[in-house]
Structure formats: C-alpha cells, structure tokens
Amino acid sequence: MTAQAASNVTLYGIIDVGVAVQKAGGQDTTVNMKSGTRSGSRWGIKGVEDLGNGYSVGFILEQGFNSDDGSVGNKWKNKKGEEVNGAFNRESKLYVQGGFGQIGFGRLGSLAGGAQSNNMLTGWALGTSYDAGSWTNLAKGNGRLNNAIAYVSPEFAGFKLSAMYSNGTNEDDAKWSDNIHYYGIGAQYTLGGFKNSLIFEAVDNKGVAATANSNTAYLINLGLGYDLGSWTPMFAYQYNWQDEGVKDHVFGLSTAVKVAGGTAKLGARYLLGKNDGAAQGAEDKRRAWTLNAAYEYPLSKRTLTYAYAGYADGSKALKKDVTKAMSQKDALRYNGFSFAVGVVHNF
C-alpha cells in the first residue's frame, strides 16, 4: 500500500555584510563595504515531496547576491567569456532519493568546491570562507558546475561515497569532444568526533582555446579532523597537477576552539610547487605561506558577528613583483594582508 504523498517548500537565506581593509603586495590599500566575507549572501527555495515507500523527490534553487549593492553574485562565464547572470547561480538542483541514496541533476557545487549540498571538503577550519583564508584561494578548486549529475550513497558505518560528472562545466551544446567535462569521486567518514574526506577530481579541458593549456587538470584533497569537545584540530592536503602546467602541494594545519561564548578559527598553510609552463628563463618554482585567524560570536540563534585577519607571503614565482600585476583578489592569495569585521543573519 502506498502512503499518501506530502510536500513542503521553504524559503531561506543568508545576508553577510561587513567592512574589509585589504592590501595586496605592490598594490594600494583598499577599504570597502563588503558582502560575503564569512558566508556568501544568498536566498533560496527548497522543497521535498514524499512519494511513499521510502522515496522522495526534492529541489534546491539558490541565488547569490551582493548585500552591499544588491547586484547578482556567483556569476559564471560562457565559452565566449561573457558573464551569465542566471536566476539561480549558486545551485539549481532536482533530486530523487530513497534506500539507494540520492541522485541529483543541474547546476551543482563540485565535490571539493566547499559549497552547496554535494560538498565533501573537510580538514580546514575556515572552509571556503574569509576571502584569502578560503582553502580554495590558495589550493585549487573547481567551483560550481553546469550540466551535472551527482550520486550520493547511503551512509554505512560512518562512510558515504559520492560521484559527480558534468557534461559541460559551462555549456554542453557543442559536440562532446568540444565540451569541458568534470569527473569527481570521493569518500567521507563521519562518526563520533571524526570528520574525514578523500576526494579526486579531474577536468579534461576539452574545447579550451589552443592558446591555453588544454591538458587535463587533476586534484586530490585529503581532509582530517577530530572533535575533542572544546577544540577541533584539523589537517588538510591537496596535490594538483597538469602536464605543461602548475603542479602544487598545499598543506594546512588548523583548529576551531570554543572561546568566551564564541568560536576562534586559526589556520596556517604552505604551498610548494612548480610551473612547468613557465616561459624559458622565468622562475618556475612556486612558494607561499599564509596565516589566518577568525572569531565568530553568536548574537542570537540566527545572527552572528565576526572578525577576520589574514596574511600571505610568497616567494620565487609568487613574489611581490609578480603578484602586483594580478587582480587584488588573486594577489591576496600569495602576498598581502586582509582584515574584516561584519555581521551574518540567517533567515
């Protein structure tokens, strides 16, 4: 006998606004009202319908925005390099779940992207928050993917497996060999105080312009953490490589500590790498280290205030006379300092 179907729909969101002082190596100091330093500002709609017999179908539609000026956030670029201001740029997902696990379709966050419902990234206390303190701002990340399908297994003895494929990370209207494809597989272990993950990702770069490196880019992320109650030590490691391109090792040690009614997050990272695609005679060794600290204090169940400070120092191919030619956002990954304070409200 099939149970009567039931459904519900929820409107939700996050607003994050603050002030940031930033100085990239070789560039001017800036002071800005800033959106999304701790949590990307967003609003969304999610719903689920019970189909009976343990099965359900659901959706997540989520749009990012910039709370300082109301503009659209999380834009992406098509093959022509044009920005796309879609209605649900953070996530647009339809899924079916049951005893077999969950299978979802649409615009999804990659397995190690640090955001959205399919995220598996662990091992770094600051996650993908706090600008230069984000794990994917020193290590690599594959962000959000269009035309994706993802499978998440049921949990067994603390283990959960995920697999994801994108038929075109931006567009898939060309022949298959001209689309850029993403492949990801990962395992997560969450039991007791443990929260660990191991993720492998690849982007084949098919259809990339001939002037760019079109070899497949690979990522391996390992994240380890154990909750000891008052504090949680963590370790993160990434190896990313591409033939005729960058090959980096990134190591991170961090912790989250309960202090004075709030949470302090501390982290240090080191990048050791090489760029095989460097011009002849140019420096090919890549070195950088960062220090990051944040404090979050809850004002209520839905509202918190935060402060963040970060410092990055690069050498070899990432020294200041090189990064000063980058955008401020990119340069701060390797050289400079950031300080920010703000408020986050959840609804």
Coordinates of N, CA and C in Angstrom, one line a residue, residues 20-150:
A20 N 35.9 45.6 5.0 CA 37.2 44.9 4.8 C 38.3 45.9 4.4
V21 N 39.4 45.8 5.1 CA 40.7 46.5 4.7 C 41.6 45.5 4.1
Q22 N 42.1 45.8 2.9 CA 42.9 44.8 2.2 C 44.1 45.5 1.6
K23 N 45.3 44.9 1.6 CA 46.5 45.4 1.0 C 47.2 44.3 0.3
A24 N 47.1 44.2 -1.0 CA 47.9 43.2 -1.8 C 49.3 43.7 -2.0
G25 N 50.3 42.8 -2.1 CA 51.6 43.2 -2.3 C 51.8 44.0 -3.5
G26 N 52.4 45.2 -3.4 CA 52.7 46.1 -4.5 C 51.5 46.8 -5.0
Q27 N 50.4 46.8 -4.3 CA 49.2 47.5 -4.7 C 48.7 48.4 -3.6
D28 N 47.7 49.2 -3.9 CA 47.2 50.2 -2.9 C 46.3 49.5 -1.9
T29 N 46.2 50.1 -0.7 CA 45.3 49.6 0.4 C 43.9 50.0 0.0
T30 N 42.9 49.1 0.2 CA 41.5 49.5 -0.1 C 40.7 49.2 1.2
V31 N 39.7 50.1 1.3 CA 38.7 49.9 2.4 C 37.3 49.9 1.8
N32 N 36.6 48.7 1.9 CA 35.3 48.5 1.3 C 34.3 48.0 2.2
M33 N 33.0 48.4 2.0 CA 31.9 47.7 2.5 C 31.8 46.4 1.6
K34 N 31.7 45.3 2.2 CA 31.9 44.0 1.5 C 30.8 43.0 1.9
S35 N 30.3 42.3 0.9 CA 29.4 41.2 1.1 C 30.0 39.9 1.1
G36 N 29.6 39.0 1.9 CA 30.0 37.6 1.8 C 31.4 37.2 2.3
T37 N 32.0 38.0 3.2 CA 33.3 37.7 3.7 C 33.3 36.3 4.4
R38 N 32.3 36.1 5.3 CA 32.2 34.9 6.1 C 31.3 33.9 5.4
S39 N 30.1 34.3 4.9 CA 29.2 33.5 4.2 C 28.6 34.2 3.0
G40 N 28.7 33.6 1.9 CA 28.1 34.2 0.7 C 26.7 34.6 0.9
S41 N 26.3 35.8 0.6 CA 24.9 36.3 0.8 C 24.1 35.6 -0.3
R42 N 22.9 35.1 0.1 CA 22.1 34.3 -0.8 C 20.7 34.2 -0.4
W43 N 19.8 33.8 -1.3 CA 18.4 33.5 -0.9 C 18.1 32.2 -1.7
G44 N 17.2 31.4 -1.2 CA 16.8 30.2 -1.9 C 15.5 29.6 -1.6
I45 N 15.1 28.7 -2.4 CA 13.8 28.0 -2.2 C 14.2 26.5 -2.2
K46 N 13.7 25.7 -1.3 CA 13.9 24.3 -1.3 C 12.6 23.6 -0.9
G47 N 12.5 22.4 -1.5 CA 11.3 21.6 -1.2 C 11.5 20.2 -1.4
V48 N 10.6 19.4 -0.8 CA 10.7 17.9 -0.9 C 9.3 17.3 -0.9
E49 N 9.0 16.4 -1.7 CA 7.7 15.7 -1.7 C 7.9 14.2 -1.4
D50 N 7.2 13.7 -0.4 CA 7.2 12.3 -0.1 C 6.4 11.5 -1.1
L51 N 7.1 10.6 -1.8 CA 6.5 9.7 -2.8 C 5.9 8.4 -2.2
G52 N 6.3 8.2 -0.9 CA 5.9 6.9 -0.3 C 6.9 5.8 -0.4
N53 N 6.8 4.8 0.4 CA 7.7 3.6 0.3 C 9.1 4.0 0.4
G54 N 9.4 5.1 1.1 CA 10.8 5.5 1.4 C 11.4 6.3 0.3
Y55 N 10.7 6.7 -0.7 CA 11.2 7.6 -1.8 C 10.7 9.0 -1.7
S56 N 11.5 9.9 -2.2 CA 11.1 11.3 -2.2 C 11.8 12.0 -3.4
V57 N 11.2 13.1 -3.8 CA 11.8 14.0 -4.8 C 11.9 15.4 -4.3
G58 N 13.0 16.1 -4.5 CA 13.2 17.4 -4.0 C 13.9 18.3 -4.9
F59 N 14.0 19.6 -4.5 CA 14.7 20.6 -5.4 C 15.4 21.6 -4.4
I60 N 16.4 22.2 -5.0 CA 17.1 23.4 -4.3 C 17.4 24.4 -5.4
L61 N 16.8 25.6 -5.2 CA 17.1 26.7 -6.1 C 17.7 27.8 -5.3
E62 N 18.9 28.2 -5.6 CA 19.6 29.2 -4.7 C 20.4 30.2 -5.5
Q63 N 20.2 31.5 -5.2 CA 20.8 32.6 -5.9 C 21.7 33.4 -5.0
G64 N 22.9 33.7 -5.4 CA 23.8 34.6 -4.7 C 23.6 36.0 -5.0
F65 N 23.8 36.9 -4.1 CA 23.7 38.4 -4.4 C 24.8 39.1 -3.5
N66 N 25.1 40.3 -3.8 CA 26.0 41.1 -3.1 C 25.2 42.1 -2.2
S67 N 25.3 41.9 -0.9 CA 24.4 42.7 0.0 C 24.8 44.2 0.1
D68 N 26.1 44.5 -0.4 CA 26.5 45.9 -0.3 C 25.9 46.8 -1.4
D69 N 25.5 46.1 -2.6 CA 24.9 46.9 -3.7 C 23.7 46.3 -4.3
G70 N 23.4 45.1 -3.9 CA 22.2 44.4 -4.4 C 22.4 43.7 -5.7
S71 N 23.6 43.7 -6.3 CA 23.9 43.0 -7.5 C 23.9 41.5 -7.5
V72 N 23.8 40.9 -8.6 CA 23.8 39.4 -8.7 C 25.2 38.9 -8.3
G73 N 25.3 37.8 -7.6 CA 26.5 37.2 -7.2 C 26.7 35.8 -7.9
N74 N 27.9 35.3 -7.8 CA 28.2 33.9 -8.3 C 27.9 33.8 -9.8
K75 N 28.3 34.9 -10.5 CA 28.2 34.8 -12.0 C 29.2 33.8 -12.6
W76 N 28.9 33.3 -13.8 CA 29.8 32.4 -14.5 C 30.0 32.9 -15.9
K77 N 31.1 32.4 -16.6 CA 31.3 32.9 -17.9 C 31.1 31.8 -18.9
N78 N 30.5 32.1 -20.0 CA 30.3 31.1 -21.1 C 31.5 31.0 -22.0
K79 N 31.5 30.2 -23.0 CA 32.7 30.0 -23.8 C 33.2 31.3 -24.5
K80 N 32.3 32.2 -24.7 CA 32.7 33.5 -25.3 C 33.3 34.5 -24.3
G81 N 33.3 34.0 -23.0 CA 33.9 34.9 -22.0 C 32.9 35.9 -21.4
E82 N 31.6 35.7 -21.8 CA 30.5 36.6 -21.4 C 30.0 36.2 -20.0
E83 N 29.8 37.1 -19.1 CA 29.2 36.8 -17.8 C 27.7 36.5 -17.9
V84 N 27.3 35.4 -17.2 CA 25.9 35.0 -17.2 C 25.3 35.3 -15.8
N85 N 24.2 36.0 -15.8 CA 23.5 36.4 -14.6 C 22.3 35.6 -14.4
G86 N 22.4 34.3 -14.4 CA 21.3 33.4 -14.2 C 20.5 33.6 -12.9
A87 N 19.3 33.1 -12.9 CA 18.4 33.3 -11.7 C 18.9 32.5 -10.5
F88 N 19.5 31.4 -10.7 CA 19.9 30.6 -9.6 C 21.3 30.1 -9.8
N89 N 22.3 31.0 -9.7 CA 23.7 30.8 -10.0 C 24.4 29.9 -9.0
R90 N 24.0 29.9 -7.7 CA 24.6 29.1 -6.7 C 24.3 27.6 -6.9
E91 N 23.0 27.3 -7.0 CA 22.6 25.9 -7.2 C 21.2 25.8 -7.8
S92 N 21.1 24.9 -8.7 CA 19.8 24.6 -9.3 C 19.7 23.1 -9.5
K93 N 19.1 22.5 -8.5 CA 19.2 21.0 -8.4 C 17.8 20.4 -8.2
L94 N 17.6 19.3 -9.0 CA 16.4 18.4 -8.8 C 17.0 17.1 -8.4
Y95 N 16.4 16.4 -7.4 CA 17.0 15.2 -6.9 C 15.9 14.2 -6.6
V96 N 16.3 12.9 -6.6 CA 15.4 11.8 -6.2 C 16.2 11.0 -5.2
Q97 N 15.6 10.6 -4.1 CA 16.3 9.8 -3.0 C 15.5 8.7 -2.5
G98 N 16.2 7.7 -1.9 CA 15.5 6.6 -1.3 C 16.5 5.7 -0.7
G99 N 16.2 4.4 -0.6 CA 17.2 3.5 0.0 C 18.4 3.3 -0.8
F100 N 18.4 3.7 -2.0 CA 19.6 3.6 -2.9 C 20.6 4.7 -2.7
G101 N 20.1 5.8 -2.0 CA 20.9 7.0 -1.8 C 20.2 8.2 -2.5
Q102 N 21.0 9.1 -3.1 CA 20.4 10.3 -3.8 C 21.1 10.5 -5.1
I103 N 20.3 10.8 -6.1 CA 20.8 11.2 -7.4 C 20.3 12.6 -7.8
G104 N 21.1 13.5 -8.1 CA 20.7 14.9 -8.4 C 21.2 15.4 -9.7
F105 N 20.5 16.4 -10.3 CA 20.8 16.9 -11.6 C 20.8 18.4 -11.6
G106 N 21.6 19.1 -12.4 CA 21.5 20.5 -12.6 C 22.8 21.2 -12.4
R107 N 22.8 22.5 -11.9 CA 24.0 23.2 -11.6 C 24.3 22.9 -10.2
L108 N 25.5 22.3 -10.0 CA 25.8 21.8 -8.7 C 27.2 22.3 -8.3
G109 N 27.5 22.3 -7.0 CA 28.8 22.6 -6.5 C 29.7 21.3 -6.6
S110 N 30.9 21.5 -7.0 CA 31.8 20.3 -7.1 C 32.1 19.7 -5.8
L111 N 32.6 18.4 -5.8 CA 32.7 17.7 -4.5 C 33.6 18.4 -3.6
A112 N 34.7 19.0 -4.1 CA 35.7 19.7 -3.2 C 35.6 21.2 -3.3
G113 N 34.4 21.7 -3.8 CA 34.3 23.1 -4.0 C 34.0 23.9 -2.7
G114 N 33.6 23.2 -1.7 CA 33.4 23.8 -0.4 C 32.1 24.4 -0.2
A115 N 31.2 24.3 -1.2 CA 29.9 25.0 -1.1 C 28.8 24.0 -1.7
Q116 N 27.6 24.3 -1.3 CA 26.4 23.6 -1.9 C 26.2 22.2 -1.3
S117 N 25.1 21.6 -1.7 CA 24.6 20.4 -1.0 C 25.5 19.2 -1.2
N118 N 26.3 19.1 -2.3 CA 27.1 18.0 -2.6 C 28.6 18.1 -2.1
N119 N 28.9 19.2 -1.3 CA 30.2 19.4 -0.8 C 30.7 18.3 0.1
M120 N 32.0 17.9 -0.1 CA 32.6 16.9 0.8 C 33.8 17.4 1.5
L121 N 34.2 18.6 1.2 CA 35.5 19.1 1.6 C 35.6 19.2 3.2
T122 N 36.6 18.7 3.8 CA 36.9 18.8 5.2 C 38.4 19.1 5.5
G123 N 38.7 19.4 6.7 CA 40.1 19.5 7.1 C 40.7 20.9 7.3
W124 N 39.9 21.9 7.0 CA 40.3 23.3 7.1 C 39.3 24.1 7.8
A125 N 39.6 24.6 9.0 CA 38.7 25.2 9.9 C 37.9 26.4 9.3
L126 N 38.6 27.1 8.4 CA 38.0 28.3 7.8 C 37.2 27.9 6.6
G127 N 37.2 26.7 6.2 CA 36.4 26.2 5.0 C 36.8 27.0 3.8
T128 N 35.7 27.5 3.1 CA 35.9 28.3 1.9 C 35.4 29.7 2.2
S129 N 35.4 30.1 3.5 CA 35.1 31.4 3.9 C 36.3 32.3 4.0
Y130 N 36.0 33.6 4.3 CA 37.1 34.6 4.6 C 38.1 34.9 3.5
D131 N 37.6 35.0 2.3 CA 38.4 35.5 1.2 C 39.8 34.8 1.1
A132 N 40.9 35.5 1.4 CA 42.2 34.8 1.3 C 42.4 33.7 2.2
G133 N 41.5 33.6 3.3 CA 41.6 32.4 4.2 C 40.9 31.2 3.7
S134 N 40.2 31.3 2.6 CA 39.5 30.2 2.0 C 40.5 29.1 1.5
W135 N 40.1 27.8 1.8 CA 41.0 26.8 1.3 C 41.2 26.8 -0.2
T136 N 40.2 27.1 -1.0 CA 40.3 27.1 -2.4 C 40.9 28.4 -3.0
N137 N 41.3 29.3 -2.1 CA 42.0 30.5 -2.6 C 43.5 30.3 -2.6
L138 N 44.1 29.4 -1.9 CA 45.5 29.0 -2.0 C 45.6 27.7 -2.8
A139 N 44.8 26.7 -2.4 CA 44.7 25.5 -3.2 C 43.8 25.8 -4.4
K140 N 43.7 24.8 -5.2 CA 42.8 24.9 -6.4 C 41.4 24.5 -6.0
G141 N 40.4 24.9 -6.9 CA 39.0 24.4 -6.7 C 38.3 24.4 -8.0
N142 N 37.3 23.6 -8.1 CA 36.5 23.6 -9.4 C 35.2 24.3 -9.3
G143 N 34.9 24.9 -8.2 CA 33.7 25.7 -8.1 C 32.4 25.0 -8.4
R144 N 31.5 25.7 -9.1 CA 30.2 25.2 -9.5 C 30.2 24.7 -10.9
L145 N 29.4 23.8 -11.2 CA 29.4 23.1 -12.5 C 28.0 23.1 -13.1
N146 N 27.9 23.4 -14.3 CA 26.6 23.3 -15.0 C 26.5 21.9 -15.6
N147 N 25.3 21.5 -16.0 CA 25.0 20.2 -16.7 C 25.6 19.0 -15.9
A148 N 25.4 19.0 -14.6 CA 26.0 18.0 -13.8 C 25.0 17.0 -13.3
I149 N 25.5 15.8 -13.0 CA 24.7 14.7 -12.3 C 25.6 14.2 -11.2
A150 N 25.0 14.0 -10.0 CA 25.7 13.5 -8.9 C 25.0 12.4 -8.1

